[in-house]
CSV table of N, CA and C in Angstrom, one decimal:
chain,number,residue,atom,x,y,z
A,8,MET,N,141.1,179.9,65.2
A,8,MET,CA,140.8,178.7,65.6
A,8,MET,C,139.9,177.9,64.6
A,9,TYR,N,140.0,176.5,64.5
A,9,TYR,CA,139.2,175.8,63.7
A,9,TYR,C,138.7,174.5,64.2
A,10,TRP,N,137.8,174.1,63.6
A,10,TRP,CA,137.1,172.7,64.1
A,10,TRP,C,136.5,171.9,62.9
A,11,ASN,N,137.0,170.7,62.6
A,11,ASN,CA,136.5,170.1,61.6
A,11,ASN,C,136.1,168.9,62.0
A,12,HIS,N,135.3,168.3,61.3
A,12,HIS,CA,134.7,166.7,61.7
A,12,HIS,C,134.2,166.2,60.4
A,13,GLU,N,134.1,164.8,60.4
A,13,GLU,CA,133.7,164.3,59.4
A,13,GLU,C,133.1,163.0,59.9
A,14,LEU,N,131.8,162.5,59.5
A,14,LEU,CA,130.9,161.4,59.8
A,14,LEU,C,130.8,160.4,58.7
A,15,ARG,N,131.1,159.2,58.9
A,15,ARG,CA,131.1,158.1,57.8
A,15,ARG,C,130.2,157.0,58.4
A,16,THR,N,129.3,156.5,57.4
A,16,THR,CA,128.4,155.5,57.8
A,16,THR,C,128.4,154.4,56.6
A,17,VAL,N,128.3,153.1,57.3
A,17,VAL,CA,128.4,151.9,56.3
A,17,VAL,C,127.5,150.9,56.8
A,18,CYS,N,126.4,150.5,56.0
A,18,CYS,CA,125.6,149.6,56.6
A,18,CYS,C,125.4,148.4,55.5
A,19,ASP,N,125.0,147.1,56.0
A,19,ASP,CA,124.8,146.2,54.9
A,19,ASP,C,123.2,146.5,54.4
A,20,GLN,N,123.0,145.9,53.2
A,20,GLN,CA,121.7,146.1,52.4
A,20,GLN,C,120.4,146.1,53.4
A,21,TYR,N,120.3,145.4,54.4
A,21,TYR,CA,119.3,145.1,55.3
A,21,TYR,C,119.6,145.8,56.7
A,22,VAL,N,120.4,146.7,56.7
A,22,VAL,CA,120.7,147.6,57.9
A,22,VAL,C,120.8,146.8,59.3
A,23,ARG,N,121.5,145.6,59.1
A,23,ARG,CA,121.2,144.9,60.4
A,23,ARG,C,122.8,144.9,60.8
A,24,MET,N,123.9,145.3,60.2
A,24,MET,CA,125.1,145.6,60.7
A,24,MET,C,125.5,147.0,60.1
A,25,CYS,N,126.0,147.9,61.1
A,25,CYS,CA,126.3,149.2,60.6
A,25,CYS,C,127.7,149.5,61.3
A,26,LYS,N,128.4,150.4,60.6
A,26,LYS,CA,129.8,150.9,61.3
A,26,LYS,C,129.6,152.4,61.0
A,27,ILE,N,129.9,153.0,62.1
A,27,ILE,CA,129.8,154.5,62.1
A,27,ILE,C,131.1,155.1,62.7
A,28,GLU,N,131.8,155.8,61.8
A,28,GLU,CA,133.1,156.6,62.2
A,28,GLU,C,132.8,158.0,62.2
A,29,MET,N,133.5,158.7,63.2
A,29,MET,CA,133.5,160.0,63.4
A,29,MET,C,135.0,160.4,63.7
A,30,ASP,N,135.4,161.5,62.9
A,30,ASP,CA,136.8,162.2,63.2
A,30,ASP,C,136.5,163.5,63.4
A,31,CYS,N,137.1,164.1,64.3
A,31,CYS,CA,137.1,165.6,64.7
A,31,CYS,C,138.5,166.1,65.0
A,32,ARG,N,138.6,167.2,64.6
A,32,ARG,CA,140.2,168.0,64.7
A,32,ARG,C,139.8,169.5,65.1
A,33,ARG,N,140.4,169.9,66.2
A,33,ARG,CA,140.3,171.5,66.4
A,33,ARG,C,141.8,171.8,66.7
A,34,SER,N,141.9,173.2,66.5
A,34,SER,CA,143.2,173.9,66.7
A,34,SER,C,143.3,173.8,68.2
A,35,PRO,N,144.7,173.8,68.7
A,35,PRO,CA,145.1,173.7,70.0
A,35,PRO,C,144.8,175.1,70.8
A,36,VAL,N,144.2,174.8,72.0
A,36,VAL,CA,143.9,175.9,73.1
A,36,VAL,C,145.3,176.5,73.5
A,37,PRO,N,145.4,177.4,74.1
A,37,PRO,CA,146.7,177.8,74.7
A,37,PRO,C,147.5,176.7,75.5
A,38,GLU,N,146.8,176.0,76.3
A,38,GLU,CA,147.4,175.0,77.1
A,38,GLU,C,148.1,173.8,76.2
A,39,GLU,N,147.6,173.8,75.1
A,39,GLU,CA,147.8,172.5,74.2
A,39,GLU,C,149.1,172.9,73.0
A,40,ALA,N,150.1,172.0,72.9
A,40,ALA,CA,150.9,172.1,71.8
A,40,ALA,C,150.5,171.7,70.6
A,41,LYS,N,149.7,170.7,70.4
A,41,LYS,CA,149.4,170.1,69.1
A,41,LYS,C,147.9,170.1,69.0
A,42,GLU,N,147.2,170.1,67.8
A,42,GLU,CA,145.7,169.8,67.5
A,42,GLU,C,145.0,168.9,68.5
A,43,TRP,N,143.9,169.1,68.9
A,43,TRP,CA,143.0,168.0,69.4
A,43,TRP,C,142.4,167.2,68.6
A,44,THR,N,142.3,165.9,68.8
A,44,THR,CA,141.5,165.0,67.8
A,44,THR,C,140.5,164.0,68.6
A,45,LEU,N,140.0,163.6,67.9
A,45,LEU,CA,138.8,162.6,68.4
A,45,LEU,C,138.7,161.6,67.3
A,46,HIS,N,138.5,160.3,67.4
A,46,HIS,CA,138.3,159.3,66.5
A,46,HIS,C,137.5,158.1,67.2
A,47,THR,N,136.2,158.1,66.7
A,47,THR,CA,135.1,157.2,67.2
A,47,THR,C,134.7,156.1,66.3
A,48,GLU,N,134.6,154.9,66.6
A,48,GLU,CA,134.3,153.9,65.8
A,48,GLU,C,133.1,153.1,66.5
A,49,LEU,N,132.1,153.0,65.9
A,49,LEU,CA,130.7,152.2,66.7
A,49,LEU,C,130.4,151.3,65.5
A,50,LEU,N,130.4,149.9,65.9
A,50,LEU,CA,129.9,148.9,65.1
A,50,LEU,C,128.6,148.3,65.9
A,51,ALA,N,127.5,148.1,65.1
A,51,ALA,CA,126.4,147.6,65.7
A,51,ALA,C,125.6,146.7,64.9
A,52,VAL,N,125.3,145.6,65.5
A,52,VAL,CA,124.8,144.4,64.8
A,52,VAL,C,123.4,144.0,65.5
A,53,ARG,N,122.4,143.8,64.6
A,53,ARG,CA,121.2,143.7,65.2
A,53,ARG,C,120.6,142.2,64.5
A,54,PRO,N,119.7,141.3,65.2
A,54,PRO,CA,119.3,140.2,64.5
A,54,PRO,C,118.2,140.6,63.5
A,55,GLN,N,118.0,139.4,62.8
A,55,GLN,CA,116.9,139.8,61.6
A,55,GLN,C,115.5,139.9,62.5
A,56,MET,N,114.6,140.7,62.1
A,56,MET,CA,113.3,141.0,62.7
A,56,MET,C,112.3,139.6,62.3
A,57,PRO,N,112.0,138.9,63.2
A,57,PRO,CA,111.0,137.9,63.0
A,57,PRO,C,109.7,138.4,62.5
A,58,SER,N,109.1,137.4,61.7
A,58,SER,CA,108.0,137.6,61.0
A,58,SER,C,106.7,137.1,61.9
A,59,SER,N,106.9,136.3,62.9
A,59,SER,CA,106.0,135.8,63.6
A,59,SER,C,106.3,135.5,65.1
A,60,LEU,N,105.5,135.3,66.1
A,60,LEU,CA,105.8,135.2,67.3
A,60,LEU,C,106.7,133.7,67.4
A,61,ARG,N,106.2,132.9,66.6
A,61,ARG,CA,106.8,131.5,66.7
A,61,ARG,C,108.3,131.6,66.3
A,62,GLN,N,108.6,132.4,65.2
A,62,GLN,CA,109.9,132.7,64.7
A,62,GLN,C,110.8,133.4,65.8
A,63,LEU,N,110.1,134.3,66.5
A,63,LEU,CA,110.6,134.9,67.7
A,63,LEU,C,111.2,134.0,68.7
A,64,ARG,N,110.3,133.2,69.1
A,64,ARG,CA,110.7,132.3,70.1
A,64,ARG,C,111.9,131.2,69.5
A,65,GLU,N,111.7,131.1,68.3
A,65,GLU,CA,112.7,130.0,67.8
A,65,GLU,C,114.1,130.7,67.6
A,66,GLN,N,114.3,132.0,67.6
A,66,GLN,CA,115.4,132.7,67.3
A,66,GLN,C,116.5,132.8,68.3
A,67,PRO,N,117.7,132.1,67.9
A,67,PRO,CA,118.6,131.7,69.0
A,67,PRO,C,119.4,133.0,69.6
A,68,HIS,N,119.7,134.0,68.8
A,68,HIS,CA,120.1,135.2,69.2
A,68,HIS,C,119.3,136.6,68.8
A,69,ARG,N,118.9,136.9,70.0
A,69,ARG,CA,118.0,138.1,69.8
A,69,ARG,C,118.5,139.5,70.2
A,70,ASP,N,119.6,139.5,70.8
A,70,ASP,CA,120.2,140.7,71.3
A,70,ASP,C,121.0,141.6,70.1
A,71,VAL,N,121.1,142.8,70.6
A,71,VAL,CA,121.8,143.7,69.6
A,71,VAL,C,123.3,143.6,70.2
A,72,GLN,N,124.2,143.6,69.4
A,72,GLN,CA,125.7,143.8,69.7
A,72,GLN,C,126.1,145.0,69.4
A,73,LEU,N,127.0,145.8,70.3
A,73,LEU,CA,127.5,147.2,70.1
A,73,LEU,C,128.9,147.1,70.7
A,74,ALA,N,129.7,147.7,69.7
A,74,ALA,CA,131.4,147.8,70.1
A,74,ALA,C,131.8,149.1,69.7
A,75,LEU,N,132.2,149.9,71.0
A,75,LEU,CA,132.5,151.5,70.8
A,75,LEU,C,133.9,151.5,71.1
A,76,ASN,N,134.9,152.1,70.2
A,76,ASN,CA,136.2,152.6,70.5
A,76,ASN,C,136.4,154.0,70.3
A,77,ALA,N,137.0,154.7,71.2
A,77,ALA,CA,137.0,156.1,71.0
A,77,ALA,C,138.7,156.6,71.6
A,78,LYS,N,139.1,157.3,70.6
A,78,LYS,CA,140.6,157.8,71.3
A,78,LYS,C,140.5,159.4,70.9
A,79,TRP,N,141.0,160.1,71.9
A,79,TRP,CA,140.9,161.5,72.1
A,79,TRP,C,142.3,162.3,72.8
A,80,GLY,N,142.3,163.3,72.3
A,80,GLY,CA,143.1,164.2,73.1
A,80,GLY,C,144.2,165.0,72.1
A,81,SER,N,145.2,165.7,72.6
A,81,SER,CA,146.2,166.3,71.7
A,81,SER,C,147.2,165.2,71.6
A,82,SER,N,147.4,164.3,72.4
A,82,SER,CA,148.2,163.0,71.9
A,82,SER,C,147.7,161.8,71.9
A,83,LYS,N,146.5,161.8,71.7
A,83,LYS,CA,145.5,160.5,71.4
A,83,LYS,C,145.9,159.5,72.7
A,84,LYS,N,146.1,159.9,73.9
A,84,LYS,CA,146.5,158.9,75.0
A,84,LYS,C,145.1,158.5,75.7
A,85,SER,N,144.0,159.3,75.5
A,85,SER,CA,142.7,159.0,76.2
A,85,SER,C,142.2,157.9,75.2
A,86,GLU,N,141.5,156.9,75.9
A,86,GLU,CA,140.8,155.8,74.9
A,86,GLU,C,139.9,155.3,75.7
A,87,ILE,N,138.7,154.7,75.2
A,87,ILE,CA,137.9,154.0,75.8
A,87,ILE,C,137.3,153.0,74.8
A,88,THR,N,137.2,151.8,75.3
A,88,THR,CA,136.5,150.6,74.5
A,88,THR,C,135.2,150.2,75.3
A,89,VAL,N,134.1,149.9,74.7
A,89,VAL,CA,133.0,149.6,75.2
A,89,VAL,C,132.3,148.5,74.6
A,90,ASN,N,132.0,147.4,75.1
A,90,ASN,CA,131.3,146.2,74.4
A,90,ASN,C,130.0,146.2,75.0
A,91,ALA,N,128.8,146.1,74.5
A,91,ALA,CA,127.5,146.0,75.1
A,91,ALA,C,126.5,145.2,74.3
A,92,GLN,N,125.5,144.6,74.8
A,92,GLN,CA,124.6,144.1,74.4
A,92,GLN,C,123.2,144.5,74.7
A,93,LEU,N,122.0,144.6,74.0
A,93,LEU,CA,121.0,145.0,74.4
A,93,LEU,C,120.1,143.8,74.3
A,94,GLU,N,119.3,143.4,75.4
A,94,GLU,CA,118.4,142.2,75.2
A,94,GLU,C,117.2,142.3,76.1
A,95,GLN,N,116.3,141.5,76.2
A,95,GLN,CA,115.3,141.6,77.0
A,95,GLN,C,115.6,141.1,78.5
A,96,SER,N,115.2,141.8,79.4
A,96,SER,CA,115.4,141.4,80.9
A,96,SER,C,114.3,140.2,81.1
A,97,LYS,N,114.7,139.6,82.4
A,97,LYS,CA,113.8,138.3,82.6
A,97,LYS,C,112.5,138.8,82.9
A,98,GLU,N,112.3,140.0,83.4
A,98,GLU,CA,110.9,140.5,83.8
A,98,GLU,C,110.2,140.9,82.4
A,99,GLN,N,110.8,141.3,81.5
A,99,GLN,CA,110.3,141.7,80.1
A,99,GLN,C,109.7,140.2,79.6
A,100,LYS,N,110.7,139.3,79.7
A,100,LYS,CA,110.2,138.0,79.1
A,100,LYS,C,109.1,137.4,79.7
A,101,LYS,N,108.9,137.5,81.2
A,101,LYS,CA,107.8,137.0,81.7
A,101,LYS,C,106.4,137.8,81.4
A,102,TYR,N,106.8,139.1,81.2
A,102,TYR,CA,105.3,139.9,81.0
A,102,TYR,C,105.0,139.6,79.6
A,103,VAL,N,106.0,139.4,78.5
A,103,VAL,CA,105.5,139.1,77.3
A,103,VAL,C,104.8,137.8,77.2
A,104,HIS,N,105.4,136.7,78.1
A,104,HIS,CA,104.7,135.4,78.0
A,104,HIS,C,103.3,135.5,78.8
A,105,ASN,N,103.2,136.4,79.6
A,105,ASN,CA,101.8,136.4,80.4
A,105,ASN,C,101.0,137.1,79.4
A,106,MET,N,101.3,138.4,78.7
A,106,MET,CA,100.7,139.1,77.7
A,106,MET,C,100.0,138.2,76.6
A,107,LYS,N,100.7,137.4,76.2
A,107,LYS,CA,100.2,136.3,75.2
A,107,LYS,C,98.9,135.8,75.6
A,108,HIS,N,98.9,135.3,76.9
A,108,HIS,CA,97.7,134.5,77.4
A,108,HIS,C,96.6,135.7,77.8
A,109,GLU,N,96.9,136.7,78.2
A,109,GLU,CA,95.9,137.7,78.6
A,109,GLU,C,95.2,138.4,77.4
A,110,PHE,N,96.1,138.7,76.4
A,110,PHE,CA,95.6,139.6,75.1
A,110,PHE,C,95.4,138.8,74.0
A,111,ASN,N,94.5,138.1,73.9
A,111,ASN,CA,94.4,137.2,72.7
A,111,ASN,C,93.8,138.0,71.6
A,112,GLY,N,93.2,139.3,71.7
A,112,GLY,CA,92.6,140.2,70.9
A,112,GLY,C,93.7,141.0,70.1
A,113,ILE,N,94.9,141.1,70.6
A,113,ILE,CA,95.8,142.2,70.0
A,113,ILE,C,96.2,141.4,68.7
A,114,PRO,N,96.3,142.3,67.9
A,114,PRO,CA,97.0,141.8,66.4
A,114,PRO,C,98.2,141.2,66.6
A,115,ASP,N,98.6,140.2,65.8
A,115,ASP,CA,99.8,139.3,66.0
A,115,ASP,C,101.1,140.3,65.6
A,116,ASN,N,100.9,141.3,64.8
A,116,ASN,CA,102.1,142.2,64.5
A,116,ASN,C,102.1,143.3,65.5
A,117,GLU,N,101.2,143.7,66.2
A,117,GLU,CA,101.5,144.6,67.6
A,117,GLU,C,102.1,143.7,68.8
A,118,LEU,N,101.7,142.6,69.0
A,118,LEU,CA,102.0,141.8,69.8
A,118,LEU,C,103.6,141.3,69.7
A,119,LEU,N,103.9,141.0,68.3
A,119,LEU,CA,105.2,140.8,68.0
A,119,LEU,C,106.2,141.9,68.2
A,120,ILE,N,105.7,143.2,67.9
A,120,ILE,CA,106.7,144.2,68.1
A,120,ILE,C,106.9,144.5,69.6
A,121,LYS,N,105.7,144.2,70.4
A,121,LYS,CA,105.8,144.4,71.8
A,121,LYS,C,106.9,143.1,72.4
A,122,ALA,N,106.7,142.0,72.0
A,122,ALA,CA,107.4,140.8,72.3
A,122,ALA,C,108.7,141.1,72.0
A,123,ALA,N,109.3,141.8,70.9
A,123,ALA,CA,110.6,141.8,70.5
A,123,ALA,C,111.5,142.9,71.1
A,124,ARG,N,110.8,143.8,71.9
A,124,ARG,CA,111.5,145.0,72.3
A,124,ARG,C,112.6,144.6,73.3
A,125,LEU,N,113.6,145.3,73.3
A,125,LEU,CA,115.0,144.9,74.0
A,125,LEU,C,115.0,145.9,75.1
A,126,ASN,N,115.1,145.7,76.4
A,126,ASN,CA,114.7,146.8,77.4
A,126,ASN,C,116.0,146.7,78.3
A,127,GLN,N,117.0,146.0,78.1
A,127,GLN,CA,118.2,146.0,79.2
A,127,GLN,C,119.6,146.0,78.4
A,128,ILE,N,120.4,146.8,78.9
A,128,ILE,CA,121.7,146.9,78.3
A,128,ILE,C,122.7,146.2,79.1
A,129,ASN,N,123.7,145.6,78.7
A,129,ASN,CA,124.7,144.7,79.4
A,129,ASN,C,126.0,145.2,78.9
A,130,VAL,N,126.7,145.9,79.7
A,130,VAL,CA,128.1,146.2,79.3
A,130,VAL,C,129.1,144.9,79.4
A,131,LEU,N,129.6,144.7,78.6
A,131,LEU,CA,130.6,143.5,78.6
A,131,LEU,C,132.0,143.7,78.9
A,132,ASP,N,132.6,142.9,79.6
A,132,ASP,CA,134.1,143.0,79.9
A,132,ASP,C,134.9,142.3,78.6
A,133,GLY,N,135.7,143.3,78.2
A,133,GLY,CA,136.4,142.8,76.9
A,133,GLY,C,137.8,142.0,77.4
A,134,GLY,N,137.9,141.8,78.5
A,134,GLY,CA,139.2,141.0,78.7
A,134,GLY,C,140.4,141.8,78.7
A,135,GLY,N,140.5,142.9,78.4
A,135,GLY,CA,141.6,143.5,78.2
A,135,GLY,C,142.1,144.4,79.4
């Protein structure tokens, strides 16, 4: 019996775009004729972190984009592709807007971190 795996990561210099790949192989179990394999690829792209609340409000794209593809099995017939984005829900945006008016004493950097939080995942239809 054997199990091998390899993990590869590549990111840009600002770690705003990353690609993570994983390959696994294991020896066949009695019901299988060939070795079992798994190949997974994840791409993640995040927006630039704003340096002020004004820059955050003016930022056109604040969501994190994710693309995942995985193929597995003895004949690699099983496959899944998922595209998703992380963003702020409408409720979070309202909360942040109200928070700005209620908490004038909070330091700007703390308020910026709270305002930039992403709390909603949308799974997107790949059209395929």
